[in-house]
Coordinates of C-alpha atoms in Angstrom, one line a residue:
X997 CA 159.2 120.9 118.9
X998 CA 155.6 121.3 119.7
X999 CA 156.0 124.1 117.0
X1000 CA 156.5 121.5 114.3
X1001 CA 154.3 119.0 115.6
X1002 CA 151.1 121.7 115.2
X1003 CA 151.3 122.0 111.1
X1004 CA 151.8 118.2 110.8
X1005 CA 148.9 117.2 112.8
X1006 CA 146.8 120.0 110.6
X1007 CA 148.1 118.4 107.2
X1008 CA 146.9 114.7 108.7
X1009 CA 143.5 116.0 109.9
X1010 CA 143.5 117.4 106.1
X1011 CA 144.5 114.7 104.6
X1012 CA 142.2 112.1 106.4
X1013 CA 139.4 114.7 105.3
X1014 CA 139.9 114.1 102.3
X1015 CA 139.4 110.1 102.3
X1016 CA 136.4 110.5 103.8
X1017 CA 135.1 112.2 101.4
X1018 CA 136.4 110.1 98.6
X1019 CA 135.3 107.5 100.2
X1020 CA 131.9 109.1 100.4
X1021 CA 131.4 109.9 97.1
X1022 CA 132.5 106.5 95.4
X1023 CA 130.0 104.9 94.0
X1024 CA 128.6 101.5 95.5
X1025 CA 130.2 99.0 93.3
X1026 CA 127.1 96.8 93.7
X1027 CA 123.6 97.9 93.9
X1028 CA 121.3 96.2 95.2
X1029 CA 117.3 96.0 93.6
X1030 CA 114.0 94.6 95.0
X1031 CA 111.3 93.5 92.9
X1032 CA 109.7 97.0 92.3
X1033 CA 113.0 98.6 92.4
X1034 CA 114.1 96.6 89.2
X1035 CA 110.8 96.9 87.2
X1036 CA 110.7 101.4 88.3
X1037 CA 114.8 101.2 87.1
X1038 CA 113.3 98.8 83.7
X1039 CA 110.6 101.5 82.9
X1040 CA 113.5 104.5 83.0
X1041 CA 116.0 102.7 81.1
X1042 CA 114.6 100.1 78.9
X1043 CA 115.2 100.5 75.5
X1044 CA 111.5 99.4 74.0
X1045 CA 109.7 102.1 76.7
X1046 CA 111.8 104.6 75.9
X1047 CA 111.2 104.5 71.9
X1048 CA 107.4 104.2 72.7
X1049 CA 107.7 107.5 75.4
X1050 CA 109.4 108.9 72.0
X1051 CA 106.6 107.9 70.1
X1052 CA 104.1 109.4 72.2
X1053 CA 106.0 112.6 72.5
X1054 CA 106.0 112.5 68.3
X1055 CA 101.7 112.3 68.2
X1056 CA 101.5 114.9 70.4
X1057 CA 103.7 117.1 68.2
X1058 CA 101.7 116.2 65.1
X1059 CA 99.1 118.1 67.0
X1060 CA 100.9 121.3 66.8
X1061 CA 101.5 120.5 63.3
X1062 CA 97.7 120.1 62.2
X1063 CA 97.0 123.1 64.5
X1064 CA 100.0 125.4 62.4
X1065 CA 97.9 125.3 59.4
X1066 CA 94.8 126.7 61.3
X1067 CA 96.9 129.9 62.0
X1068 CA 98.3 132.5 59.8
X1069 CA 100.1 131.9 56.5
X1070 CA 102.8 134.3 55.5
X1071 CA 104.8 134.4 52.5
X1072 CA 107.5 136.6 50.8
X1073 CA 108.2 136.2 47.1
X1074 CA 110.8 137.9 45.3
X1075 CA 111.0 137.9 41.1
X1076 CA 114.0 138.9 38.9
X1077 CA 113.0 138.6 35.6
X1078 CA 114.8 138.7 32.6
X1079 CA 113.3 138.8 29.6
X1080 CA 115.3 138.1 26.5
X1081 CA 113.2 137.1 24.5
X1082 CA 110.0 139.4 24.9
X1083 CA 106.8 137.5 24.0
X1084 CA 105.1 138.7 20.4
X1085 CA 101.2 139.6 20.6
X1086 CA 99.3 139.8 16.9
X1087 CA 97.1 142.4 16.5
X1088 CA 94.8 144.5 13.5
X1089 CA 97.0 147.0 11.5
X1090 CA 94.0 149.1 12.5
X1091 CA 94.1 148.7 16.1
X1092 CA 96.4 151.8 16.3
X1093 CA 95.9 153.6 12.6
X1094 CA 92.3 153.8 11.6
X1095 CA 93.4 154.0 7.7
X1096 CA 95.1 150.6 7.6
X1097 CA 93.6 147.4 6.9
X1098 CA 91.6 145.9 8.5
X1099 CA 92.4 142.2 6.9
X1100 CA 96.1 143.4 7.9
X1101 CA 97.6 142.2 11.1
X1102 CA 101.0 143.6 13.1
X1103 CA 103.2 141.9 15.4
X1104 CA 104.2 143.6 18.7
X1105 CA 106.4 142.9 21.4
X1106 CA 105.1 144.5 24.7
X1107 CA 107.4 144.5 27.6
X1108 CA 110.6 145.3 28.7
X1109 CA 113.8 143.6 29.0
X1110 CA 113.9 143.2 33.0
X1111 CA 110.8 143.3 35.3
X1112 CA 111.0 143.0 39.2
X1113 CA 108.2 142.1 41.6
X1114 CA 108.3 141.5 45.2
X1115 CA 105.2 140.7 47.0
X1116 CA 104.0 139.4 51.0
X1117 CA 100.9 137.3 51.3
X1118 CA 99.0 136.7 54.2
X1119 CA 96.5 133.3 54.3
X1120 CA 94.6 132.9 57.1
X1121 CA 91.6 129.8 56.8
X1122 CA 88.1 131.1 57.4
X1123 CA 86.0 127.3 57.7
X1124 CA 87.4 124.3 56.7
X1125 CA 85.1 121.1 57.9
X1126 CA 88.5 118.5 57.8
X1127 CA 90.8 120.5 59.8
X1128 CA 88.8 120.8 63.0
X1129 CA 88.1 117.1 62.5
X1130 CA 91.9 115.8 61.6
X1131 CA 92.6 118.2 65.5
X1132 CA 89.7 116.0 67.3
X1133 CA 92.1 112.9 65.2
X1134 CA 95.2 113.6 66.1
X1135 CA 93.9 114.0 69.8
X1136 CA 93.0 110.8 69.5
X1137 CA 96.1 109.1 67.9
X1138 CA 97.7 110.9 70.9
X1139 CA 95.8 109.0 73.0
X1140 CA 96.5 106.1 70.9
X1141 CA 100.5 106.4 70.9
X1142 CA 99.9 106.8 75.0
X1143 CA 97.9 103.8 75.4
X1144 CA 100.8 102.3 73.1
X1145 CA 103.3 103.4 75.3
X1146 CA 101.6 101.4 78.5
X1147 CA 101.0 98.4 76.7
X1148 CA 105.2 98.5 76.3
X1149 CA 105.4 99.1 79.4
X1150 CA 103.4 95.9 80.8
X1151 CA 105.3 94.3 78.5
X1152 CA 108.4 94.9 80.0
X1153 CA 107.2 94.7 83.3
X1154 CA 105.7 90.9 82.5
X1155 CA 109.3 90.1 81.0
X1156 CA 111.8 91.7 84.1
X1157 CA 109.2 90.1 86.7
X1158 CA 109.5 86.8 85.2
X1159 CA 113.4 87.5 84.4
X1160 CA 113.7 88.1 88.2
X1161 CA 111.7 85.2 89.5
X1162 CA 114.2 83.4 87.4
X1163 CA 117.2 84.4 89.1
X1164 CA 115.9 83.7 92.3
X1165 CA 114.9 80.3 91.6
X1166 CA 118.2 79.5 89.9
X1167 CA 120.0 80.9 93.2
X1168 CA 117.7 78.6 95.3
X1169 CA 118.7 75.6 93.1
X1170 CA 122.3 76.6 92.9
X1171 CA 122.4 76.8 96.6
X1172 CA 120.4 73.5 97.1
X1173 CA 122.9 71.7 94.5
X1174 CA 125.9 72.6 96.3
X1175 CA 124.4 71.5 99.3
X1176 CA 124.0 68.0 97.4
X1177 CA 127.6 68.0 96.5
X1178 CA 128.7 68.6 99.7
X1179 CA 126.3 66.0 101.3
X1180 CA 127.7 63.5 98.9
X1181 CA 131.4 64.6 99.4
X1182 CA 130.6 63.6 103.0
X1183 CA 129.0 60.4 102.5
X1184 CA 131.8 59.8 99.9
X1185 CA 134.7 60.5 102.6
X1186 CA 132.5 58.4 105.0
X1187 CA 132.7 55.5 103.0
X1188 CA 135.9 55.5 102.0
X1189 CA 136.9 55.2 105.2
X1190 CA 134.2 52.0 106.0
X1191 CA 136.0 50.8 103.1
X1192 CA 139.5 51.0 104.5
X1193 CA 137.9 49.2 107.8
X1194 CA 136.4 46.8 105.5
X1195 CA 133.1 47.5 106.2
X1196 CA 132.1 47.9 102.6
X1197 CA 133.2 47.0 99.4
X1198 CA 134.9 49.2 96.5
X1199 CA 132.2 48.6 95.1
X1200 CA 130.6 51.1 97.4
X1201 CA 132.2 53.4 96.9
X1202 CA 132.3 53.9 93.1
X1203 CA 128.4 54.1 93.2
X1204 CA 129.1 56.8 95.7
X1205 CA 131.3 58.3 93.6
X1206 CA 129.9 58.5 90.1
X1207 CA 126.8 60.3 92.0
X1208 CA 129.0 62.6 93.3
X1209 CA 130.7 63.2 89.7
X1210 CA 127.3 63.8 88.5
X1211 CA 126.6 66.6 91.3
X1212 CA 129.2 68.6 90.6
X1213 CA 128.7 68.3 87.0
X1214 CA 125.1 69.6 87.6
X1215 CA 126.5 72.2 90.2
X1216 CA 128.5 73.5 87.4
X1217 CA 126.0 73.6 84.9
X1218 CA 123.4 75.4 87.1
X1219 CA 126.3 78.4 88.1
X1220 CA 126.5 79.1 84.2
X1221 CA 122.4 78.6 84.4
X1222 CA 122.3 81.3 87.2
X1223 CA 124.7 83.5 85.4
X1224 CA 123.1 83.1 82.0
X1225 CA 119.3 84.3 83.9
X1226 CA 121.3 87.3 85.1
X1227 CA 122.2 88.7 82.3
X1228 CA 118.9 88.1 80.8
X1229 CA 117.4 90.1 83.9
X1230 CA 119.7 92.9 83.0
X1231 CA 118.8 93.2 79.3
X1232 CA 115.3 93.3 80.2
X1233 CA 115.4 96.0 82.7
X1234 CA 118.2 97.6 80.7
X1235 CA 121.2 97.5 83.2
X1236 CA 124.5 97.0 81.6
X1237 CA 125.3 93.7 81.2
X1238 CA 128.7 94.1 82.8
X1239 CA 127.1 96.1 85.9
X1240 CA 127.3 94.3 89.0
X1241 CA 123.8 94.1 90.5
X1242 CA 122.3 91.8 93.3
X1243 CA 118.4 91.2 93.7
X1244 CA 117.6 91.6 97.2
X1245 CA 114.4 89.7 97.6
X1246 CA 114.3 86.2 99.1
X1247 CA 111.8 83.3 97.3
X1248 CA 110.6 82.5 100.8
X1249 CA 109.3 85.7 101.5
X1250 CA 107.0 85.6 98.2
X1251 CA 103.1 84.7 99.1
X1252 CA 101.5 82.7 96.9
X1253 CA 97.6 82.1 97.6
X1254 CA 95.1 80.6 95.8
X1255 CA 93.1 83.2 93.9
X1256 CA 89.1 83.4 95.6
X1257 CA 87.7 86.6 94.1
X1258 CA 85.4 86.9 91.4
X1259 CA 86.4 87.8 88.2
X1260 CA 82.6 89.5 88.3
X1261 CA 83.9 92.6 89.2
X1262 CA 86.2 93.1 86.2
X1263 CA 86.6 95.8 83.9
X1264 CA 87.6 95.3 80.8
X1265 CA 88.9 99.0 80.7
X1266 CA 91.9 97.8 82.6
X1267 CA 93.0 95.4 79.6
X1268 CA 95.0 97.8 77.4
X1269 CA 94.2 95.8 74.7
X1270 CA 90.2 96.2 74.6
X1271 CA 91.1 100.2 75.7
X1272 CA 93.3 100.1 72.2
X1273 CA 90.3 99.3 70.3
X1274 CA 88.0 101.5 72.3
X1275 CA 90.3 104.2 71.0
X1276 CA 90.5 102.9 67.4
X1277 CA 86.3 103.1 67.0
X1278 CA 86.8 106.8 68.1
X1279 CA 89.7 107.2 66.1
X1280 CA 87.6 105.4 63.1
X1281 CA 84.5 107.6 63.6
X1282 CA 86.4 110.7 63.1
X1283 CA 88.2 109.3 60.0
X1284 CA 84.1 109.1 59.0
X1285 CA 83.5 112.5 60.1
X1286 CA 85.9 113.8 57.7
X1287 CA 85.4 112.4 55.0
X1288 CA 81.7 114.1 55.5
X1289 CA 83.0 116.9 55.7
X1290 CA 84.5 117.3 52.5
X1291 CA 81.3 118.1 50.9
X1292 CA 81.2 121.6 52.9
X1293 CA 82.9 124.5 51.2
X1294 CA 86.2 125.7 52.4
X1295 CA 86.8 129.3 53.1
X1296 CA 89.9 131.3 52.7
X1297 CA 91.1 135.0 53.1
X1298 CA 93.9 136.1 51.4
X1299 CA 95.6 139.4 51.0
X1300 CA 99.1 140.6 48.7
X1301 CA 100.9 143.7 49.2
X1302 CA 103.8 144.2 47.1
X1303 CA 105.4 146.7 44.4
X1304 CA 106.7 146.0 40.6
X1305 CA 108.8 147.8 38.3
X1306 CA 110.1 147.5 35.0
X1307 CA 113.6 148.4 33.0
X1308 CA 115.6 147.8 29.8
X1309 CA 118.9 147.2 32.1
X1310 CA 119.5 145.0 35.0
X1311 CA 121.0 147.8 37.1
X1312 CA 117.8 149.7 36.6
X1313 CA 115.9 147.4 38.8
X1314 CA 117.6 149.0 41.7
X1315 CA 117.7 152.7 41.1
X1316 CA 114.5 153.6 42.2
X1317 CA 114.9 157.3 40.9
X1318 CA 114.8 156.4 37.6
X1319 CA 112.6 153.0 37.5
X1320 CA 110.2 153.8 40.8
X1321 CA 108.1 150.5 42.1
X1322 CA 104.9 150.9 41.6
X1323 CA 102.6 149.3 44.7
X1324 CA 100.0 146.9 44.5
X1325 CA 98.0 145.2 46.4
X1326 CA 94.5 142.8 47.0
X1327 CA 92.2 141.2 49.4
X1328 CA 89.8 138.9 48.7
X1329 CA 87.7 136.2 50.2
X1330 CA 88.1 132.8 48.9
X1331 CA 85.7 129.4 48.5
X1332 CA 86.5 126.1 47.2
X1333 CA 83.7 123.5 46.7
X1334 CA 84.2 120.2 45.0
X1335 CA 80.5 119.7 43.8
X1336 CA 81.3 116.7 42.2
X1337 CA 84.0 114.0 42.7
X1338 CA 83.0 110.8 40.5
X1339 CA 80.5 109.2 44.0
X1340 CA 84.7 108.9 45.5
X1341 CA 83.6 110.6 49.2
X1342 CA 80.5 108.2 48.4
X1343 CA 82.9 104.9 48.6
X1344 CA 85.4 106.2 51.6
X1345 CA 82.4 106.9 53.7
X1346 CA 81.5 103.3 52.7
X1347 CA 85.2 102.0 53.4
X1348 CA 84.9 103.7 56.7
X1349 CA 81.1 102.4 57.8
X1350 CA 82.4 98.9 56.8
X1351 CA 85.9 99.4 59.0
X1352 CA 83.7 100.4 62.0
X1353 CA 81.9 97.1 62.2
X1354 CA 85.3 95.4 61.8
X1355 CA 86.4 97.2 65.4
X1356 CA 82.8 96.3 66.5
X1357 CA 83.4 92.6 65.9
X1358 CA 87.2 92.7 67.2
X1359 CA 85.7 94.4 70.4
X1360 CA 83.0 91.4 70.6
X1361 CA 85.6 89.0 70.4
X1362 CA 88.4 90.4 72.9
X1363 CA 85.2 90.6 75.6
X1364 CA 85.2 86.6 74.8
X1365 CA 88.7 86.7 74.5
X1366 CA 89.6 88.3 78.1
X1367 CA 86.8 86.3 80.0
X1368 CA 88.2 83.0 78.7
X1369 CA 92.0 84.1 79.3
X1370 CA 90.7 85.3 82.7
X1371 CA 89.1 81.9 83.3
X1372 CA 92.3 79.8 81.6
X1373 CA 94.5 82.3 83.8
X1374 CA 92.9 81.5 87.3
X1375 CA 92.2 78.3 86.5
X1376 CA 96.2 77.2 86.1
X1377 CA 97.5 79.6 89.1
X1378 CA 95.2 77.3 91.4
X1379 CA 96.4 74.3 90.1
X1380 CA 100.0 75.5 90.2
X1381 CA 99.7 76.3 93.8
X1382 CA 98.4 72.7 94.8
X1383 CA 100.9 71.4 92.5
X1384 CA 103.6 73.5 94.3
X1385 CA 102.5 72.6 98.1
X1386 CA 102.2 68.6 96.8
X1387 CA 105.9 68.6 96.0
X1388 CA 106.9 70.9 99.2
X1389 CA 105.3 68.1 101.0
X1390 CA 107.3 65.4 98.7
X1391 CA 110.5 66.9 99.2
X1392 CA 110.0 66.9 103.0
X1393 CA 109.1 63.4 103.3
X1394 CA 112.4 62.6 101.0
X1395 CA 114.4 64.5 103.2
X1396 CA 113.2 62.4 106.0
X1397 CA 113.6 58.8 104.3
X1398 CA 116.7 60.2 103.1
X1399 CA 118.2 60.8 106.9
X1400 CA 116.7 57.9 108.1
X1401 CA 118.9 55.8 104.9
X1402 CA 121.8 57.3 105.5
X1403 CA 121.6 56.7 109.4
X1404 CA 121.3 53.5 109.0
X1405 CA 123.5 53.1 106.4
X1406 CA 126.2 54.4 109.0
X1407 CA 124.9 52.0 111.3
X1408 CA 125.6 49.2 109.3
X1409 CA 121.9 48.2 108.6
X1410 CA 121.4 49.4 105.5
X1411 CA 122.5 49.2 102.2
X1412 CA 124.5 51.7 99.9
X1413 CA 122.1 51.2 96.9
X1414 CA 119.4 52.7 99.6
X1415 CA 121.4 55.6 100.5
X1416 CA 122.1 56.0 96.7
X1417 CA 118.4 56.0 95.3
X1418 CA 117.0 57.8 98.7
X1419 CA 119.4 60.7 97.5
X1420 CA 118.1 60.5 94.2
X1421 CA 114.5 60.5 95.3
X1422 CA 115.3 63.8 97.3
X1423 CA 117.2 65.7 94.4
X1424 CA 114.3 65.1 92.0
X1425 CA 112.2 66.3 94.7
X1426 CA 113.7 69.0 95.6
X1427 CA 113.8 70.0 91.5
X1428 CA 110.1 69.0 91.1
X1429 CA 109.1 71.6 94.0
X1430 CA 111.3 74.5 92.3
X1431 CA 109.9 74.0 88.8
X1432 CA 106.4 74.0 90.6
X1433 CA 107.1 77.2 92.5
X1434 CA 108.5 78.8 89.8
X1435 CA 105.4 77.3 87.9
X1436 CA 103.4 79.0 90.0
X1437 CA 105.1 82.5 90.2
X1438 CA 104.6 82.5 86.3
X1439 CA 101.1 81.8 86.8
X1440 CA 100.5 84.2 89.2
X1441 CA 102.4 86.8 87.1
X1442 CA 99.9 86.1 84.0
X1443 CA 97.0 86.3 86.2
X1444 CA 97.8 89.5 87.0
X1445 CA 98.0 90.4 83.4
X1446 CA 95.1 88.8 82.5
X1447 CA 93.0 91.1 84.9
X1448 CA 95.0 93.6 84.0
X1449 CA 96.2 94.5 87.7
X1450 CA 99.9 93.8 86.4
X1451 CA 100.9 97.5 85.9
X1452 CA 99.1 100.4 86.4

């Protein structure tokens, strides 16, 4: 007995093993994110960041193109020539008989009916003003594509911070709204039952109840609200819309103060946008600089080794003891100067002066720009923050007259149409305050990216 007992005891220790480590390695069927856990997932997965990470990773590819034609050129050519009809050169009947005439002219063919030629050239560029200039360039537009890639990116992270602020105000309403309805279900099964002790009229209790109708209608509409802010929070930090996700921060634990610094302090360089046109009168000043640099020669070396031969039949282009290749070969220096161009280098370099003091102006204006945005920005988040405290002090005081109705409403001194319009009073309340907190988490959001603290 004890015999069989041992191996079935072994196979359940196995066998509960293995649960344990399926159960281990399943995955959690819902994740939960905080704030900056959503926005590092949004700048991995995002669609939009991801093309402009692309984008950057094609400029600094173009570098390695512009630097390929700085190196060594190769080249291998290979001719097979057939020549069926042999070119005919005129020449004095003289040229090879001293007694003809000289008024007299022959005809000749010279050449053979197949000709081979196979040849490897080296290039390699010596000086030439425009490439060193287009490297500094595409540097630059490297730079530019980078800069591109981060304004994406704050993009994104403006859109899932907002998307997420969303869902957690439409969560706190949800909740509040079902705590309505279930106030009012109350009161509604309350007065009923005043009304079967004839205490109140029917009356009474259809006021009571179209309210409550109302509730729930609103309770329902503000679930598919909730729902519909959750899947726009997963499009913008690129979950899957069917992935079940919960956002683990609470609205009460966000701090909202009024903004007291000085926008003094600021530098412009953390706007993207005036860095961007920084970059652009760089970019723009080397577009100048080579267009100058046309006018300087270029300089080449060159240099062909190779071997040719010639037959009257095909197949004698490959027996090389009857038709040898003959080698040849040259190496030269070359230089190529456009002295003249019709004044065109003349009117880019104009083109390119006149673009310069475009940037120059767009830079003036985005300094004016960003101060007044800063000013507009911090301006608003203060007032949204009083705005926001008025109506959490307006929604406590309807609370309280709310109670203090419905008490005495049970108590038989006070009126239904009192309950009815205290409730009211504390519903829009209670929306006013949300919209102003949610107000003011926008605000604060667009502050940030005014002063370009946002992302980083």
């Amino acid at each position: 007995m004890l015999k069989t007992q041992k191996p079935i005891c072994l196979l359940l220790l196995l066998l509960s093993l293995v649960v344990i480590t399926a159960s281990a390695q399943q995955p959690n069927s819902q994740q939960g994110y905080s704030l900056q856990e959503a926005i590092d997932y949004a700048i991995n997965n995002n669609t939009e960041i991801l093309n402009a990470s692309l984008e950057n990773k094609i400029a600094q590819k173009q570098i390695n193109e512009i630097l390929a034609d700085g190196l060594p050129q190769v080249f291998a050519n290979l001719d097979l020539v057939n020549n069926h009809n042999i070119q005919t050169a005129f020449v004095p009947a003289n040229a090879f008989d001293p007694s003809g005439d000289p008024n007299e002219v022959g005809a000749l063919a010279f050449g053979v009916n197949y000709t081979g030629l196979a040849s490897l050239r080296l290039e390699q560029m010596i000086f030439d003003g425009s490439f060193f200039v287009g490297l500094q360039a595409a540097r630059i537009y490297t730079e530019l594509s980078r800069k591109a890639h981060i304004k994406t990116t704050i993009d994104v992270v403006e859109a899932v911070t907002k998307a997420y602020y969303t869902v957690l105000i439409n969560r706190e309403m949800a909740e509040l709204v079902t705590k309505n309805y279930t106030r009012l279900d109350s009161l509604l099964s309350d007065t009923k039952i005043m009304y079967q002790n004839g205490f109140v009229e029917q009356i009474d209790v259809d006021r009571i109840k179209v309210e409550h109708n109302n509730v729930k209608v609103e309770k329902d509409h503000l679930d598919k609200m909730l729902h519909l802010s959750e899947s726009l929070f997963k499009f913008q930090a690129g979950f899957d819309l069917k992935e079940q996700i919960e956002l683990t921060d609470e609205i009460d634990n966000v701090e909202l103060e009024k903004y007291l610094e000085k926008a003094d302090a600021f530098n412009y360089e953390n706007r993207i946008e005036y860095s961007n046109l920084q970059t652009q009168k760089a970019l723009n000043n080397l577009d100048l600089k080579n267009t100058k640099s046309q006018y300087i020669p270029k300089v080449n070396l060159y240099a062909t080794y190779g071997a040719n031969t010639g037959t009257q039949k095909f197949g004698g282009l490959f027996d090389l003891n009857e038709n040898p290749w003959h080698r040849l070969g040259v190496i030269g220096v070359g230089m190529n100067w456009h002295i003249f161009d019709g004044m065109r280098k003349s009117a880019q370099t104009q083109q390119k002066k006149f673009k310069a003091e475009q940037i120059e102006n767009d830079i003036s204006s985005a300094v004016v720009g960003i101060d007044l945005e800063i000013e507009q920005s911090i301006s608003d988040y203060n007032k949204s923050i009083d705005n926001m405290n008025a109506q959490k002090e307006n929604m406590a005081l309807a609370q309280n007259i709310y109670k203090t109705t419905e008490v005495k409403y049970k108590e038989g001194v006070g009126s239904n149409s009192e309950v009815l319009d205290a409730d009211a009073s504390l519903k829009q309340s209670q929306t006013n305050y949300y919209n102003a907190f949610f107000e003011a988490l926008v605000s604060r959001v667009e502050l940030q990216k005014a002063l370009g603290e946002l992302h980083k």
